[in-house]
Short mmCIF file of C-alpha atoms in Angstrom, two decimals:
data_model
loop_
_atom_site.label_atom_id
_atom_site.label_comp_id
_atom_site.label_asym_id
_atom_site.label_seq_id
_atom_site.Cartn_x
_atom_site.Cartn_y
_atom_site.Cartn_z
CA MET W 13 24.53 101.91 22.10
CA GLU W 14 21.69 99.88 23.58
CA PRO W 15 19.86 98.14 20.72
CA ALA W 16 16.78 97.34 22.79
CA ASN W 17 16.26 100.99 23.65
CA GLN W 18 16.60 102.02 20.02
CA THR W 19 14.37 99.35 18.50
CA GLY W 20 11.96 98.35 21.24
CA VAL W 21 13.00 94.71 20.89
CA SER W 22 16.00 92.73 22.14
CA GLU W 23 15.37 89.46 20.31
CA PHE W 24 13.56 87.83 17.40
CA PHE W 25 12.02 84.40 16.91
CA LEU W 26 13.01 82.25 13.93
CA MET W 27 9.72 80.48 13.17
CA GLY W 28 10.57 78.96 9.79
CA LEU W 29 10.69 75.31 10.93
CA THR W 30 8.10 75.44 13.71
CA TYR W 31 5.06 74.95 11.46
CA VAL W 32 5.49 71.16 11.55
CA PRO W 33 6.77 70.42 15.10
CA GLU W 34 6.55 66.65 14.64
CA LEU W 35 9.32 66.84 12.02
CA GLN W 36 11.87 68.69 14.16
CA ARG W 37 14.12 65.65 14.59
CA LEU W 38 13.98 64.97 10.86
CA PHE W 39 14.89 68.59 10.14
CA PHE W 40 17.82 68.38 12.56
CA ASN W 41 19.27 65.27 10.91
CA PHE W 42 18.61 66.67 7.43
CA PHE W 43 20.36 70.00 7.99
CA LEU W 44 23.19 68.42 9.97
CA SER W 45 23.87 66.01 7.10
CA MET W 46 23.80 68.83 4.54
CA TYR W 47 26.12 70.95 6.67
CA LEU W 48 28.66 68.16 7.16
CA ILE W 49 28.61 67.34 3.44
CA THR W 50 29.13 71.04 2.64
CA ILE W 51 32.07 71.40 5.03
CA VAL W 52 33.80 68.15 4.05
CA GLY W 53 33.22 68.59 0.30
CA ASN W 54 34.52 72.15 0.16
CA LEU W 55 37.47 71.39 2.45
CA LEU W 56 38.46 68.50 0.18
CA ILE W 57 38.37 70.83 -2.82
CA MET W 58 40.60 73.33 -1.01
CA LEU W 59 43.03 70.62 0.17
CA ALA W 60 43.19 69.01 -3.28
CA VAL W 61 44.06 72.32 -4.93
CA SER W 62 46.63 73.30 -2.29
CA LYS W 63 48.40 69.90 -2.35
CA ASP W 64 48.55 69.46 -6.14
CA SER W 65 51.03 71.81 -7.81
CA HIS W 66 49.37 71.18 -11.19
CA LEU W 67 46.26 72.96 -9.86
CA HIS W 68 48.09 76.12 -8.82
CA THR W 69 46.44 78.16 -11.56
CA PRO W 70 44.13 81.21 -11.45
CA MET W 71 41.03 79.08 -12.16
CA TYR W 72 41.62 76.83 -9.15
CA PHE W 73 42.74 79.75 -6.97
CA PHE W 74 39.32 81.31 -7.53
CA LEU W 75 37.70 77.91 -6.93
CA CYS W 76 39.40 77.69 -3.51
CA ASN W 77 38.01 81.09 -2.58
CA LEU W 78 34.55 80.02 -3.79
CA SER W 79 34.74 76.87 -1.62
CA PHE W 80 35.79 78.92 1.39
CA THR W 81 32.89 81.31 0.77
CA ASP W 82 30.46 78.37 0.62
CA ILE W 83 31.75 77.11 3.97
CA CYS W 84 31.31 80.57 5.51
CA THR W 85 27.77 80.94 4.13
CA SER W 86 26.64 77.60 5.55
CA THR W 87 28.38 78.24 8.89
CA THR W 88 26.57 81.57 9.22
CA ILE W 89 23.16 79.87 8.93
CA VAL W 90 23.13 76.18 9.82
CA PRO W 91 24.82 75.93 13.29
CA LYS W 92 22.38 78.44 14.80
CA LEU W 93 19.50 76.56 13.17
CA LEU W 94 20.70 73.23 14.60
CA LEU W 95 21.11 74.76 18.06
CA ASN W 96 17.58 76.18 18.01
CA ILE W 97 16.10 72.82 17.01
CA GLN W 98 18.14 70.94 19.62
CA VAL W 99 17.22 73.18 22.58
CA HIS W 100 13.65 73.87 21.32
CA ASP W 101 14.29 77.60 21.53
CA GLN W 102 13.74 79.71 18.42
CA ARG W 103 15.11 82.96 19.84
CA ILE W 104 17.97 84.94 18.36
CA THR W 105 19.24 88.16 19.91
CA TYR W 106 18.92 91.49 18.15
CA ILE W 107 22.71 91.77 17.78
CA GLY W 108 22.92 88.13 16.65
CA CYS W 109 20.23 88.70 14.04
CA LEU W 110 21.91 91.80 12.60
CA SER W 111 25.26 90.01 12.59
CA GLN W 112 23.74 87.10 10.69
CA VAL W 113 22.21 89.49 8.14
CA CYS W 114 25.59 91.18 7.67
CA PHE W 115 27.53 87.95 7.16
CA ILE W 116 24.93 86.37 4.86
CA LEU W 117 24.90 89.46 2.64
CA THR W 118 28.70 89.56 2.62
CA PHE W 119 29.17 85.96 1.53
CA CYS W 120 26.28 85.87 -0.96
CA VAL W 121 27.51 88.99 -2.77
CA LEU W 122 31.08 87.70 -2.55
CA GLU W 123 30.01 84.47 -4.26
CA SER W 124 28.32 86.45 -7.03
CA CYS W 125 31.48 88.51 -7.55
CA LEU W 126 33.71 85.43 -7.54
CA LEU W 127 31.56 83.71 -10.16
CA THR W 128 31.92 86.83 -12.33
CA VAL W 129 35.69 86.85 -11.85
CA MET W 130 35.84 83.14 -12.75
CA ALA W 131 33.89 83.86 -15.94
CA TYR W 132 36.44 86.55 -16.83
CA ASP W 133 39.24 84.06 -16.16
CA ARG W 134 37.67 81.56 -18.58
CA TYR W 135 37.19 84.34 -21.14
CA VAL W 136 40.89 85.26 -21.04
CA ALA W 137 41.98 81.60 -21.10
CA ILE W 138 39.96 80.75 -24.20
CA CYS W 139 39.79 84.02 -26.12
CA GLN W 140 43.32 85.24 -25.41
CA PRO W 141 45.30 82.06 -24.57
CA LEU W 142 48.71 83.47 -25.56
CA ARG W 143 48.35 86.35 -23.13
CA TYR W 144 46.66 84.36 -20.35
CA ARG W 145 49.66 84.12 -18.01
CA VAL W 146 50.47 87.78 -18.52
CA ILE W 147 46.93 89.03 -17.88
CA MET W 148 45.94 86.63 -15.10
CA ASN W 149 49.08 87.18 -13.06
CA PRO W 150 49.14 86.45 -9.28
CA PHE W 151 48.83 90.15 -8.39
CA LEU W 152 45.64 90.58 -10.47
CA CYS W 153 44.11 87.37 -9.08
CA ILE W 154 44.67 88.44 -5.47
CA PHE W 155 43.48 91.97 -6.26
CA LEU W 156 40.22 90.69 -7.82
CA VAL W 157 39.46 88.53 -4.77
CA LEU W 158 40.22 91.34 -2.32
CA LEU W 159 38.18 93.80 -4.38
CA SER W 160 35.24 91.37 -4.37
CA LEU W 161 35.53 90.99 -0.60
CA LEU W 162 35.71 94.76 -0.11
CA ILE W 163 32.65 95.43 -2.26
CA SER W 164 30.59 92.72 -0.59
CA THR W 165 31.60 93.86 2.91
CA ILE W 166 30.75 97.52 2.23
CA ASN W 167 27.36 96.52 0.80
CA ALA W 168 26.57 94.32 3.83
CA LEU W 169 27.62 97.00 6.32
CA LEU W 170 25.48 99.65 4.60
CA HIS W 171 22.41 97.39 4.75
CA THR W 172 23.12 96.60 8.42
CA PHE W 173 23.61 100.25 9.39
CA LEU W 174 20.30 101.12 7.73
CA LEU W 175 18.58 98.57 10.00
CA LEU W 176 19.89 100.18 13.20
CA PRO W 177 17.49 103.18 13.35
CA LEU W 178 14.40 101.01 12.71
CA SER W 179 11.88 100.33 15.47
CA PHE W 180 10.24 96.93 15.92
CA CYS W 181 7.09 97.50 17.93
CA ALA W 182 5.13 94.29 18.29
CA GLU W 183 5.73 91.53 15.75
CA GLN W 184 9.01 89.73 16.43
CA ASN W 185 8.47 86.48 14.52
CA ILE W 186 10.62 85.94 11.43
CA PRO W 187 8.94 83.38 9.12
CA ASN W 188 12.25 81.76 8.18
CA PHE W 189 15.06 79.72 9.74
CA PHE W 190 17.57 82.60 9.55
CA CYS W 191 17.49 86.39 9.67
CA GLU W 192 16.73 87.52 6.13
CA LEU W 193 17.07 91.20 5.33
CA GLY W 194 13.74 91.70 3.55
CA GLN W 195 11.71 89.90 6.22
CA ILE W 196 13.31 91.88 9.04
CA THR W 197 12.57 95.11 7.20
CA LYS W 198 8.90 94.08 6.91
CA LEU W 199 8.70 93.66 10.69
CA SER W 200 9.61 97.29 11.33
CA CYS W 201 6.97 99.85 12.24
CA SER W 202 9.26 102.69 11.09
CA ASP W 203 9.42 104.24 7.64
CA THR W 204 11.44 101.73 5.57
CA PHE W 205 11.37 103.52 2.21
CA ILE W 206 15.15 104.11 2.21
CA ASN W 207 15.80 100.50 3.26
CA ILE W 208 13.58 99.04 0.54
CA LEU W 209 15.02 101.38 -2.09
CA PHE W 210 18.55 100.35 -1.15
CA ILE W 211 17.60 96.66 -1.15
CA TYR W 212 16.24 96.86 -4.70
CA THR W 213 19.16 98.98 -5.90
CA ALA W 214 21.74 96.61 -4.43
CA SER W 215 19.86 93.59 -5.81
CA ILE W 216 20.06 95.02 -9.32
CA ILE W 217 23.73 95.95 -8.97
CA PHE W 218 24.87 92.62 -7.53
CA SER W 219 22.70 90.31 -9.62
CA VAL W 220 21.97 91.91 -12.99
CA ILE W 221 25.41 93.43 -13.57
CA PRO W 222 27.46 90.30 -12.63
CA LEU W 223 25.09 88.05 -14.57
CA SER W 224 25.35 90.35 -17.59
CA GLY W 225 29.14 90.17 -17.36
CA ILE W 226 29.01 86.38 -17.19
CA ILE W 227 26.66 86.16 -20.19
CA PHE W 228 28.87 88.53 -22.20
CA SER W 229 31.96 86.45 -21.33
CA TYR W 230 30.31 83.24 -22.46
CA ILE W 231 29.08 84.79 -25.69
CA GLN W 232 32.69 85.65 -26.48
CA ILE W 233 33.84 82.20 -25.32
CA VAL W 234 31.33 80.34 -27.51
CA SER W 235 32.25 82.53 -30.46
CA SER W 236 35.94 81.68 -30.01
CA ILE W 237 35.28 77.96 -29.51
CA LEU W 238 33.26 77.72 -32.71
CA LYS W 239 36.29 79.01 -34.61
CA ILE W 240 38.38 76.04 -33.44
CA GLN W 241 38.73 73.54 -36.26
CA SER W 242 39.31 70.27 -34.39
CA VAL W 243 36.50 68.52 -32.54
CA GLY W 244 38.89 67.56 -29.74
CA GLY W 245 39.92 71.18 -29.27
CA ARG W 246 36.31 72.30 -29.03
CA HIS W 247 35.48 69.59 -26.51
CA LYS W 248 38.49 70.49 -24.34
CA ALA W 249 37.56 74.18 -24.40
CA PHE W 250 33.93 73.48 -23.50
CA SER W 251 34.96 71.08 -20.71
CA THR W 252 36.96 73.80 -18.94
CA CYS W 253 33.79 75.93 -18.73
CA GLY W 254 31.22 73.23 -17.93
CA SER W 255 31.71 73.18 -14.15
CA HIS W 256 31.62 76.95 -13.80
CA LEU W 257 28.56 77.25 -16.02
CA SER W 258 26.77 74.61 -13.92
CA VAL W 259 27.56 76.45 -10.68
CA VAL W 260 26.44 79.77 -12.17
CA SER W 261 23.15 78.19 -13.30
CA LEU W 262 22.59 76.72 -9.84
CA PHE W 263 23.40 79.96 -8.01
CA TYR W 264 21.36 82.35 -10.15
CA GLY W 265 18.64 79.78 -10.86
CA THR W 266 17.88 79.26 -7.17
CA GLY W 267 18.11 83.02 -6.60
CA LEU W 268 15.54 83.61 -9.34
CA GLY W 269 13.37 80.91 -7.78
CA VAL W 270 13.42 82.70 -4.42
CA TYR W 271 12.46 85.99 -6.08
CA MET W 272 9.59 84.44 -8.06
CA ASN W 273 8.32 82.54 -5.01
CA ALA W 274 8.28 85.72 -2.93
CA SER W 275 6.34 87.48 -5.70
CA VAL W 276 3.61 84.88 -6.19
CA SER W 277 3.36 83.08 -2.84
CA SER W 278 2.77 84.22 0.73
CA SER W 279 3.05 80.70 2.19
CA SER W 280 5.60 80.51 5.00
CA ILE W 281 6.48 76.90 4.18
CA SER W 282 7.16 77.66 0.52
CA ASN W 283 9.31 80.64 1.54
CA VAL W 284 11.35 78.39 3.84
CA ILE W 285 11.86 75.83 1.08
CA ALA W 286 12.87 78.55 -1.39
CA SER W 287 15.33 80.04 1.11
CA MET W 288 16.84 76.62 1.77
CA MET W 289 17.29 76.02 -1.97
CA TYR W 290 19.20 79.29 -2.26
CA SER W 291 21.20 79.50 0.98
CA VAL W 292 22.08 75.87 1.76
CA VAL W 293 21.74 73.58 -1.27
CA PRO W 294 24.12 75.31 -3.77
CA GLN W 295 26.91 75.39 -1.19
CA MET W 296 26.55 71.63 -0.74
CA LEU W 297 26.36 70.78 -4.45
CA ASN W 298 29.22 72.97 -5.73
CA PRO W 299 32.00 70.53 -4.69
CA PHE W 300 30.18 67.66 -6.39
CA ILE W 301 29.79 69.66 -9.60
CA TYR W 302 33.48 70.48 -9.79
CA SER W 303 34.69 67.04 -8.72
CA LEU W 304 32.45 65.23 -11.21
CA ARG W 305 33.00 67.50 -14.21
CA SER W 306 36.70 68.35 -13.77
CA LYS W 307 39.16 65.54 -14.48
CA GLU W 308 41.96 67.47 -12.73
CA ILE W 309 39.97 67.89 -9.52
CA LYS W 310 38.71 64.30 -9.68
CA GLY W 311 42.26 62.94 -10.01
CA SER W 312 43.64 65.18 -7.28
CA LEU W 313 40.80 64.25 -4.91
CA ARG W 314 41.41 60.57 -5.56
CA GLN W 315 45.09 60.94 -4.63
CA LEU W 316 44.22 63.04 -1.56
CA ILE W 317 41.70 60.50 -0.27
CA ILE W 318 44.22 57.67 -0.78
CA ARG W 319 46.78 59.61 1.25
CA ILE W 320 44.27 60.24 4.04
CA ILE W 321 43.32 56.54 4.15
CA CYS W 322 47.00 55.53 4.26
CA VAL W 323 47.65 57.92 7.16
CA LEU W 324 44.66 56.55 9.08
#
């Protein structure tokens, strides 16, 4: 299949950071720093969990998968952005653009599913503590992660396949620093009713339903915690949920911000900032949230860093 013959275009231009050309070097250093912090922070979380046998629990197994997903999300977006800034060339091939759309959708939906699974894990741990090891057995944990990956991959592939028949006649400029599904759909001169309908349907399924599940889990969790008599017991129960709740708030809060910004603003710069807050910032902050709020992770990271320093 020859994409150019089907669509009338063989490449797009990522124009998101070209509106202020005098700040290109600043943008390069800024995104490079964020990317390195994201990679190092999430790798440290994964190493800390894998090296510490006390952290070999379902909660930290899901956290490792979340950290890996954050690394993949950033790697899908930032290296191409840095390359474009460095060579002063904003082009991305048609195949490259569709591949980026597919991977971004996969990892974003996967993160949403993993956060839902982690909420269920906390629900079982607090509301049914005596049955926790029986319910959250290794088989179920692996199954939930694989199921989340399968769902997110199928969703991304369906969106990508729906883009293939579209024609792009004249406008090839994407007002963002990565290929975003909605903006690519707007560039098409074909009938995009099916694409837009599927985008809204998938958005509802993979945002409203997981968020509703998380809210329901935490309603049950709070109800169970309030029944605990001792203050120390309540504090310990709340502390095991604090990190996850913070990450959920950051993920869905930035996502809601992107949606509201797209609804009320047509400014390209504001759209770029909103996209950055959703696609780059949460992945960088998640390791800090877990390392600062979790005593187990903090202690394991401290020991890991000491070992690394000793080796060096």
